[in-house]
Amino acid sequence: MKLLSFPIPARSIATAAALAFLPTPSASALSLNRESPEIHFPANYDIKRKESISSVIASEKFRYLGGLTSFWEPEWSTTLVYEGDVKSLNEFLAGLWRVEGLHVRVTFSSDLSAETGSALKAGSWWLVYSHTMPDTVTVRLNLAAETFKGDTLELLLPKP
């Protein structure tokens, strides 16, 4: 068996090595860090609903900690992390419930820090959006959040 070898200039190796360590703008190959609260909606998403959701999630009433959009098909999910007390959570939920045509699911976690790994902060709650359920957002509550300690976790549900 004959082994073929080709000379590679040292300059090319140095250039490739340098490029490998350049910082990227808060992104990896399949995800994007969200410095501001934004959802990656499908291209043909209802504009009025998109604007209504965006006005709630970007409101300065709510303390945004960070987020992530994963570009894994078919979900293309976005997770946004917030911190706040029960009153703030209820305002957040009320704003989402007012969005016409949007379904709001509320789920509970005994401790979101156990679910996040190193990608996201645990926060008080997460908002999760996925292209596979385009008219639904999930608000995942962190029962271990310090901001909920001492409060009675009472959610104010909308009238049917």
JSON list of C-alpha atoms in Angstrom, two decimals:
[
{"chain": "A", "resi": 1, "resn": "MET", "atom": "CA", "xyz": [0.00, 0.00, 0.00]},
{"chain": "A", "resi": 2, "resn": "LYS", "atom": "CA", "xyz": [1.38, 3.35, -1.02]},
{"chain": "A", "resi": 3, "resn": "LEU", "atom": "CA", "xyz": [0.78, 6.31, 1.26]},
{"chain": "A", "resi": 4, "resn": "LEU", "atom": "CA", "xyz": [0.27, 9.62, -0.49]},
{"chain": "A", "resi": 5, "resn": "SER", "atom": "CA", "xyz": [1.22, 12.83, 1.21]},
{"chain": "A", "resi": 6, "resn": "PHE", "atom": "CA", "xyz": [0.86, 16.38, 0.11]},
{"chain": "A", "resi": 7, "resn": "PRO", "atom": "CA", "xyz": [2.73, 19.29, 1.61]},
{"chain": "A", "resi": 8, "resn": "ILE", "atom": "CA", "xyz": [0.52, 21.88, 3.32]},
{"chain": "A", "resi": 9, "resn": "PRO", "atom": "CA", "xyz": [2.10, 25.27, 3.76]},
{"chain": "A", "resi": 10, "resn": "ALA", "atom": "CA", "xyz": [2.60, 26.25, 7.40]},
{"chain": "A", "resi": 11, "resn": "ARG", "atom": "CA", "xyz": [0.88, 29.56, 6.67]},
{"chain": "A", "resi": 12, "resn": "SER", "atom": "CA", "xyz": [-2.37, 27.73, 5.76]},
{"chain": "A", "resi": 13, "resn": "ILE", "atom": "CA", "xyz": [-2.26, 25.74, 8.98]},
{"chain": "A", "resi": 14, "resn": "ALA", "atom": "CA", "xyz": [-1.68, 28.88, 11.04]},
{"chain": "A", "resi": 15, "resn": "THR", "atom": "CA", "xyz": [-4.56, 30.68, 9.30]},
{"chain": "A", "resi": 16, "resn": "ALA", "atom": "CA", "xyz": [-6.96, 27.78, 9.85]},
{"chain": "A", "resi": 17, "resn": "ALA", "atom": "CA", "xyz": [-5.95, 27.51, 13.50]},
{"chain": "A", "resi": 18, "resn": "ALA", "atom": "CA", "xyz": [-6.48, 31.24, 14.06]},
{"chain": "A", "resi": 19, "resn": "LEU", "atom": "CA", "xyz": [-9.92, 31.17, 12.40]},
{"chain": "A", "resi": 20, "resn": "ALA", "atom": "CA", "xyz": [-11.01, 28.26, 14.57]},
{"chain": "A", "resi": 21, "resn": "PHE", "atom": "CA", "xyz": [-10.64, 30.38, 17.69]},
{"chain": "A", "resi": 22, "resn": "LEU", "atom": "CA", "xyz": [-12.29, 33.59, 16.50]},
{"chain": "A", "resi": 23, "resn": "PRO", "atom": "CA", "xyz": [-15.30, 34.51, 18.64]},
{"chain": "A", "resi": 24, "resn": "THR", "atom": "CA", "xyz": [-18.69, 34.38, 16.98]},
{"chain": "A", "resi": 25, "resn": "PRO", "atom": "CA", "xyz": [-21.55, 36.75, 17.77]},
{"chain": "A", "resi": 26, "resn": "SER", "atom": "CA", "xyz": [-23.15, 34.64, 20.52]},
{"chain": "A", "resi": 27, "resn": "ALA", "atom": "CA", "xyz": [-23.91, 31.78, 18.19]},
{"chain": "A", "resi": 28, "resn": "SER", "atom": "CA", "xyz": [-22.93, 28.24, 17.59]},
{"chain": "A", "resi": 29, "resn": "ALA", "atom": "CA", "xyz": [-23.65, 26.17, 14.51]},
{"chain": "A", "resi": 30, "resn": "LEU", "atom": "CA", "xyz": [-27.18, 25.23, 15.52]},
{"chain": "A", "resi": 31, "resn": "SER", "atom": "CA", "xyz": [-28.21, 27.80, 18.11]},
{"chain": "A", "resi": 32, "resn": "LEU", "atom": "CA", "xyz": [-28.32, 31.54, 18.66]},
{"chain": "A", "resi": 33, "resn": "ASN", "atom": "CA", "xyz": [-28.09, 33.29, 22.03]},
{"chain": "A", "resi": 34, "resn": "ARG", "atom": "CA", "xyz": [-30.85, 35.86, 22.41]},
{"chain": "A", "resi": 35, "resn": "GLU", "atom": "CA", "xyz": [-29.47, 39.03, 23.99]},
{"chain": "A", "resi": 36, "resn": "SER", "atom": "CA", "xyz": [-32.94, 40.56, 23.77]},
{"chain": "A", "resi": 37, "resn": "PRO", "atom": "CA", "xyz": [-36.31, 38.80, 24.08]},
{"chain": "A", "resi": 38, "resn": "GLU", "atom": "CA", "xyz": [-37.19, 37.72, 20.55]},
{"chain": "A", "resi": 39, "resn": "ILE", "atom": "CA", "xyz": [-38.85, 34.63, 19.10]},
{"chain": "A", "resi": 40, "resn": "HIS", "atom": "CA", "xyz": [-37.83, 33.04, 15.81]},
{"chain": "A", "resi": 41, "resn": "PHE", "atom": "CA", "xyz": [-41.29, 32.81, 14.20]},
{"chain": "A", "resi": 42, "resn": "PRO", "atom": "CA", "xyz": [-42.03, 30.96, 10.94]},
{"chain": "A", "resi": 43, "resn": "ALA", "atom": "CA", "xyz": [-41.75, 33.18, 7.85]},
{"chain": "A", "resi": 44, "resn": "ASN", "atom": "CA", "xyz": [-45.50, 33.12, 7.17]},
{"chain": "A", "resi": 45, "resn": "TYR", "atom": "CA", "xyz": [-46.58, 33.73, 10.79]},
{"chain": "A", "resi": 46, "resn": "ASP", "atom": "CA", "xyz": [-49.57, 36.02, 11.41]},
{"chain": "A", "resi": 47, "resn": "ILE", "atom": "CA", "xyz": [-48.08, 39.54, 11.71]},
{"chain": "A", "resi": 48, "resn": "LYS", "atom": "CA", "xyz": [-50.65, 40.87, 14.21]},
{"chain": "A", "resi": 49, "resn": "ARG", "atom": "CA", "xyz": [-50.17, 37.88, 16.53]},
{"chain": "A", "resi": 50, "resn": "LYS", "atom": "CA", "xyz": [-46.38, 38.12, 16.20]},
{"chain": "A", "resi": 51, "resn": "GLU", "atom": "CA", "xyz": [-46.45, 41.83, 17.15]},
{"chain": "A", "resi": 52, "resn": "SER", "atom": "CA", "xyz": [-48.79, 41.17, 20.08]},
{"chain": "A", "resi": 53, "resn": "ILE", "atom": "CA", "xyz": [-46.59, 38.38, 21.46]},
{"chain": "A", "resi": 54, "resn": "SER", "atom": "CA", "xyz": [-43.46, 40.46, 20.91]},
{"chain": "A", "resi": 55, "resn": "SER", "atom": "CA", "xyz": [-44.91, 43.42, 22.81]},
{"chain": "A", "resi": 56, "resn": "VAL", "atom": "CA", "xyz": [-45.49, 41.20, 25.86]},
{"chain": "A", "resi": 57, "resn": "ILE", "atom": "CA", "xyz": [-42.16, 39.38, 25.88]},
{"chain": "A", "resi": 58, "resn": "ALA", "atom": "CA", "xyz": [-40.14, 42.55, 25.24]},
{"chain": "A", "resi": 59, "resn": "SER", "atom": "CA", "xyz": [-41.95, 44.68, 27.82]},
{"chain": "A", "resi": 60, "resn": "GLU", "atom": "CA", "xyz": [-39.62, 46.38, 30.27]},
{"chain": "A", "resi": 61, "resn": "LYS", "atom": "CA", "xyz": [-42.02, 45.33, 33.06]},
{"chain": "A", "resi": 62, "resn": "PHE", "atom": "CA", "xyz": [-40.34, 41.92, 32.96]},
{"chain": "A", "resi": 63, "resn": "ARG", "atom": "CA", "xyz": [-36.69, 41.21, 33.81]},
{"chain": "A", "resi": 64, "resn": "TYR", "atom": "CA", "xyz": [-35.23, 39.31, 30.87]},
{"chain": "A", "resi": 65, "resn": "LEU", "atom": "CA", "xyz": [-32.16, 37.18, 31.67]},
{"chain": "A", "resi": 66, "resn": "GLY", "atom": "CA", "xyz": [-31.33, 35.69, 28.27]},
{"chain": "A", "resi": 67, "resn": "GLY", "atom": "CA", "xyz": [-32.49, 33.13, 25.78]},
{"chain": "A", "resi": 68, "resn": "LEU", "atom": "CA", "xyz": [-31.64, 30.71, 23.05]},
{"chain": "A", "resi": 69, "resn": "THR", "atom": "CA", "xyz": [-33.03, 29.73, 19.65]},
{"chain": "A", "resi": 70, "resn": "SER", "atom": "CA", "xyz": [-32.15, 26.24, 18.48]},
{"chain": "A", "resi": 71, "resn": "PHE", "atom": "CA", "xyz": [-32.18, 25.70, 14.74]},
{"chain": "A", "resi": 72, "resn": "TRP", "atom": "CA", "xyz": [-33.05, 22.01, 14.95]},
{"chain": "A", "resi": 73, "resn": "GLU", "atom": "CA", "xyz": [-35.78, 21.06, 12.51]},
{"chain": "A", "resi": 74, "resn": "PRO", "atom": "CA", "xyz": [-38.68, 20.81, 12.74]},
{"chain": "A", "resi": 75, "resn": "GLU", "atom": "CA", "xyz": [-38.98, 22.54, 16.16]},
{"chain": "A", "resi": 76, "resn": "TRP", "atom": "CA", "xyz": [-36.83, 25.65, 15.64]},
{"chain": "A", "resi": 77, "resn": "SER", "atom": "CA", "xyz": [-37.49, 26.29, 19.33]},
{"chain": "A", "resi": 78, "resn": "THR", "atom": "CA", "xyz": [-36.89, 29.49, 21.24]},
{"chain": "A", "resi": 79, "resn": "THR", "atom": "CA", "xyz": [-36.54, 29.57, 25.03]},
{"chain": "A", "resi": 80, "resn": "LEU", "atom": "CA", "xyz": [-36.54, 32.93, 26.83]},
{"chain": "A", "resi": 81, "resn": "VAL", "atom": "CA", "xyz": [-35.66, 33.24, 30.53]},
{"chain": "A", "resi": 82, "resn": "TYR", "atom": "CA", "xyz": [-37.24, 35.75, 32.93]},
{"chain": "A", "resi": 83, "resn": "GLU", "atom": "CA", "xyz": [-36.93, 36.60, 36.61]},
{"chain": "A", "resi": 84, "resn": "GLY", "atom": "CA", "xyz": [-39.68, 38.06, 38.72]},
{"chain": "A", "resi": 85, "resn": "ASP", "atom": "CA", "xyz": [-42.14, 37.58, 41.55]},
{"chain": "A", "resi": 86, "resn": "VAL", "atom": "CA", "xyz": [-45.64, 36.09, 41.40]},
{"chain": "A", "resi": 87, "resn": "LYS", "atom": "CA", "xyz": [-47.22, 39.48, 40.61]},
{"chain": "A", "resi": 88, "resn": "SER", "atom": "CA", "xyz": [-44.87, 39.94, 37.65]},
{"chain": "A", "resi": 89, "resn": "LEU", "atom": "CA", "xyz": [-45.55, 36.38, 36.46]},
{"chain": "A", "resi": 90, "resn": "ASN", "atom": "CA", "xyz": [-49.31, 37.00, 36.55]},
{"chain": "A", "resi": 91, "resn": "GLU", "atom": "CA", "xyz": [-48.88, 40.21, 34.52]},
{"chain": "A", "resi": 92, "resn": "PHE", "atom": "CA", "xyz": [-46.77, 38.29, 31.99]},
{"chain": "A", "resi": 93, "resn": "LEU", "atom": "CA", "xyz": [-49.37, 35.52, 31.69]},
{"chain": "A", "resi": 94, "resn": "ALA", "atom": "CA", "xyz": [-52.24, 38.02, 31.44]},
{"chain": "A", "resi": 95, "resn": "GLY", "atom": "CA", "xyz": [-50.48, 39.76, 28.56]},
{"chain": "A", "resi": 96, "resn": "LEU", "atom": "CA", "xyz": [-50.05, 36.47, 26.71]},
{"chain": "A", "resi": 97, "resn": "TRP", "atom": "CA", "xyz": [-53.64, 35.40, 27.38]},
{"chain": "A", "resi": 98, "resn": "ARG", "atom": "CA", "xyz": [-54.84, 38.62, 25.72]},
{"chain": "A", "resi": 99, "resn": "VAL", "atom": "CA", "xyz": [-53.13, 37.70, 22.42]},
{"chain": "A", "resi": 100, "resn": "GLU", "atom": "CA", "xyz": [-55.89, 36.62, 20.05]},
{"chain": "A", "resi": 101, "resn": "GLY", "atom": "CA", "xyz": [-55.47, 33.09, 18.70]},
{"chain": "A", "resi": 102, "resn": "LEU", "atom": "CA", "xyz": [-52.63, 32.18, 21.08]},
{"chain": "A", "resi": 103, "resn": "HIS", "atom": "CA", "xyz": [-52.80, 29.19, 23.42]},
{"chain": "A", "resi": 104, "resn": "VAL", "atom": "CA", "xyz": [-50.83, 29.52, 26.65]},
{"chain": "A", "resi": 105, "resn": "ARG", "atom": "CA", "xyz": [-49.70, 26.37, 28.44]},
{"chain": "A", "resi": 106, "resn": "VAL", "atom": "CA", "xyz": [-48.35, 26.58, 31.99]},
{"chain": "A", "resi": 107, "resn": "THR", "atom": "CA", "xyz": [-46.05, 23.81, 33.22]},
{"chain": "A", "resi": 108, "resn": "PHE", "atom": "CA", "xyz": [-44.08, 23.43, 36.43]},
{"chain": "A", "resi": 109, "resn": "SER", "atom": "CA", "xyz": [-40.52, 22.39, 37.23]},
{"chain": "A", "resi": 110, "resn": "SER", "atom": "CA", "xyz": [-39.30, 21.57, 40.72]},
{"chain": "A", "resi": 111, "resn": "ASP", "atom": "CA", "xyz": [-35.97, 23.16, 39.69]},
{"chain": "A", "resi": 112, "resn": "LEU", "atom": "CA", "xyz": [-35.22, 24.58, 36.23]},
{"chain": "A", "resi": 113, "resn": "SER", "atom": "CA", "xyz": [-31.50, 24.70, 37.00]},
{"chain": "A", "resi": 114, "resn": "ALA", "atom": "CA", "xyz": [-31.52, 20.89, 36.76]},
{"chain": "A", "resi": 115, "resn": "GLU", "atom": "CA", "xyz": [-32.97, 21.14, 33.22]},
{"chain": "A", "resi": 116, "resn": "THR", "atom": "CA", "xyz": [-30.81, 23.87, 31.74]},
{"chain": "A", "resi": 117, "resn": "GLY", "atom": "CA", "xyz": [-27.26, 22.53, 31.73]},
{"chain": "A", "resi": 118, "resn": "SER", "atom": "CA", "xyz": [-25.00, 25.48, 31.01]},
{"chain": "A", "resi": 119, "resn": "ALA", "atom": "CA", "xyz": [-26.92, 26.95, 28.08]},
{"chain": "A", "resi": 120, "resn": "LEU", "atom": "CA", "xyz": [-29.50, 28.99, 30.01]},
{"chain": "A", "resi": 121, "resn": "LYS", "atom": "CA", "xyz": [-30.03, 30.49, 33.45]},
{"chain": "A", "resi": 122, "resn": "ALA", "atom": "CA", "xyz": [-32.80, 28.93, 35.51]},
{"chain": "A", "resi": 123, "resn": "GLY", "atom": "CA", "xyz": [-34.63, 32.19, 36.25]},
{"chain": "A", "resi": 124, "resn": "SER", "atom": "CA", "xyz": [-38.18, 32.30, 37.63]},
{"chain": "A", "resi": 125, "resn": "TRP", "atom": "CA", "xyz": [-39.86, 31.17, 34.44]},
{"chain": "A", "resi": 126, "resn": "TRP", "atom": "CA", "xyz": [-39.15, 30.30, 30.85]},
{"chain": "A", "resi": 127, "resn": "LEU", "atom": "CA", "xyz": [-41.21, 31.07, 27.78]},
{"chain": "A", "resi": 128, "resn": "VAL", "atom": "CA", "xyz": [-40.84, 28.28, 25.20]},
{"chain": "A", "resi": 129, "resn": "TYR", "atom": "CA", "xyz": [-41.97, 28.55, 21.57]},
{"chain": "A", "resi": 130, "resn": "SER", "atom": "CA", "xyz": [-41.72, 25.92, 18.84]},
{"chain": "A", "resi": 131, "resn": "HIS", "atom": "CA", "xyz": [-42.55, 25.92, 15.14]},
{"chain": "A", "resi": 132, "resn": "THR", "atom": "CA", "xyz": [-44.24, 22.52, 15.62]},
{"chain": "A", "resi": 133, "resn": "MET", "atom": "CA", "xyz": [-46.92, 24.26, 17.76]},
{"chain": "A", "resi": 134, "resn": "PRO", "atom": "CA", "xyz": [-46.94, 27.73, 16.18]},
{"chain": "A", "resi": 135, "resn": "ASP", "atom": "CA", "xyz": [-50.03, 29.03, 18.00]},
{"chain": "A", "resi": 136, "resn": "THR", "atom": "CA", "xyz": [-48.90, 27.89, 21.46]},
{"chain": "A", "resi": 137, "resn": "VAL", "atom": "CA", "xyz": [-46.40, 29.20, 23.98]},
{"chain": "A", "resi": 138, "resn": "THR", "atom": "CA", "xyz": [-45.42, 27.32, 27.11]},
{"chain": "A", "resi": 139, "resn": "VAL", "atom": "CA", "xyz": [-44.58, 29.19, 30.28]},
{"chain": "A", "resi": 140, "resn": "ARG", "atom": "CA", "xyz": [-42.50, 26.86, 32.48]},
{"chain": "A", "resi": 141, "resn": "LEU", "atom": "CA", "xyz": [-42.43, 27.90, 36.13]},
{"chain": "A", "resi": 142, "resn": "ASN", "atom": "CA", "xyz": [-39.41, 27.31, 38.33]},
{"chain": "A", "resi": 143, "resn": "LEU", "atom": "CA", "xyz": [-40.77, 26.28, 41.74]},
{"chain": "A", "resi": 144, "resn": "ALA", "atom": "CA", "xyz": [-37.24, 26.57, 43.18]},
{"chain": "A", "resi": 145, "resn": "ALA", "atom": "CA", "xyz": [-36.89, 30.24, 42.18]},
{"chain": "A", "resi": 146, "resn": "GLU", "atom": "CA", "xyz": [-35.85, 32.51, 45.04]},
{"chain": "A", "resi": 147, "resn": "THR", "atom": "CA", "xyz": [-38.25, 35.15, 43.71]},
{"chain": "A", "resi": 148, "resn": "PHE", "atom": "CA", "xyz": [-41.21, 32.86, 44.48]},
{"chain": "A", "resi": 149, "resn": "LYS", "atom": "CA", "xyz": [-40.08, 32.06, 48.04]},
{"chain": "A", "resi": 150, "resn": "GLY", "atom": "CA", "xyz": [-42.48, 33.35, 50.66]},
{"chain": "A", "resi": 151, "resn": "ASP", "atom": "CA", "xyz": [-45.17, 34.06, 48.07]},
{"chain": "A", "resi": 152, "resn": "THR", "atom": "CA", "xyz": [-48.24, 31.95, 47.59]},
{"chain": "A", "resi": 153, "resn": "LEU", "atom": "CA", "xyz": [-48.02, 30.80, 44.00]},
{"chain": "A", "resi": 154, "resn": "GLU", "atom": "CA", "xyz": [-51.49, 31.81, 42.89]},
{"chain": "A", "resi": 155, "resn": "LEU", "atom": "CA", "xyz": [-52.04, 32.04, 39.15]},
{"chain": "A", "resi": 156, "resn": "LEU", "atom": "CA", "xyz": [-54.84, 34.26, 37.92]},
{"chain": "A", "resi": 157, "resn": "LEU", "atom": "CA", "xyz": [-56.49, 32.41, 35.04]},
{"chain": "A", "resi": 158, "resn": "PRO", "atom": "CA", "xyz": [-58.49, 34.17, 32.32]},
{"chain": "A", "resi": 159, "resn": "LYS", "atom": "CA", "xyz": [-62.25, 33.80, 32.17]},
{"chain": "A", "resi": 160, "resn": "PRO", "atom": "CA", "xyz": [-63.34, 31.31, 29.48]}
]
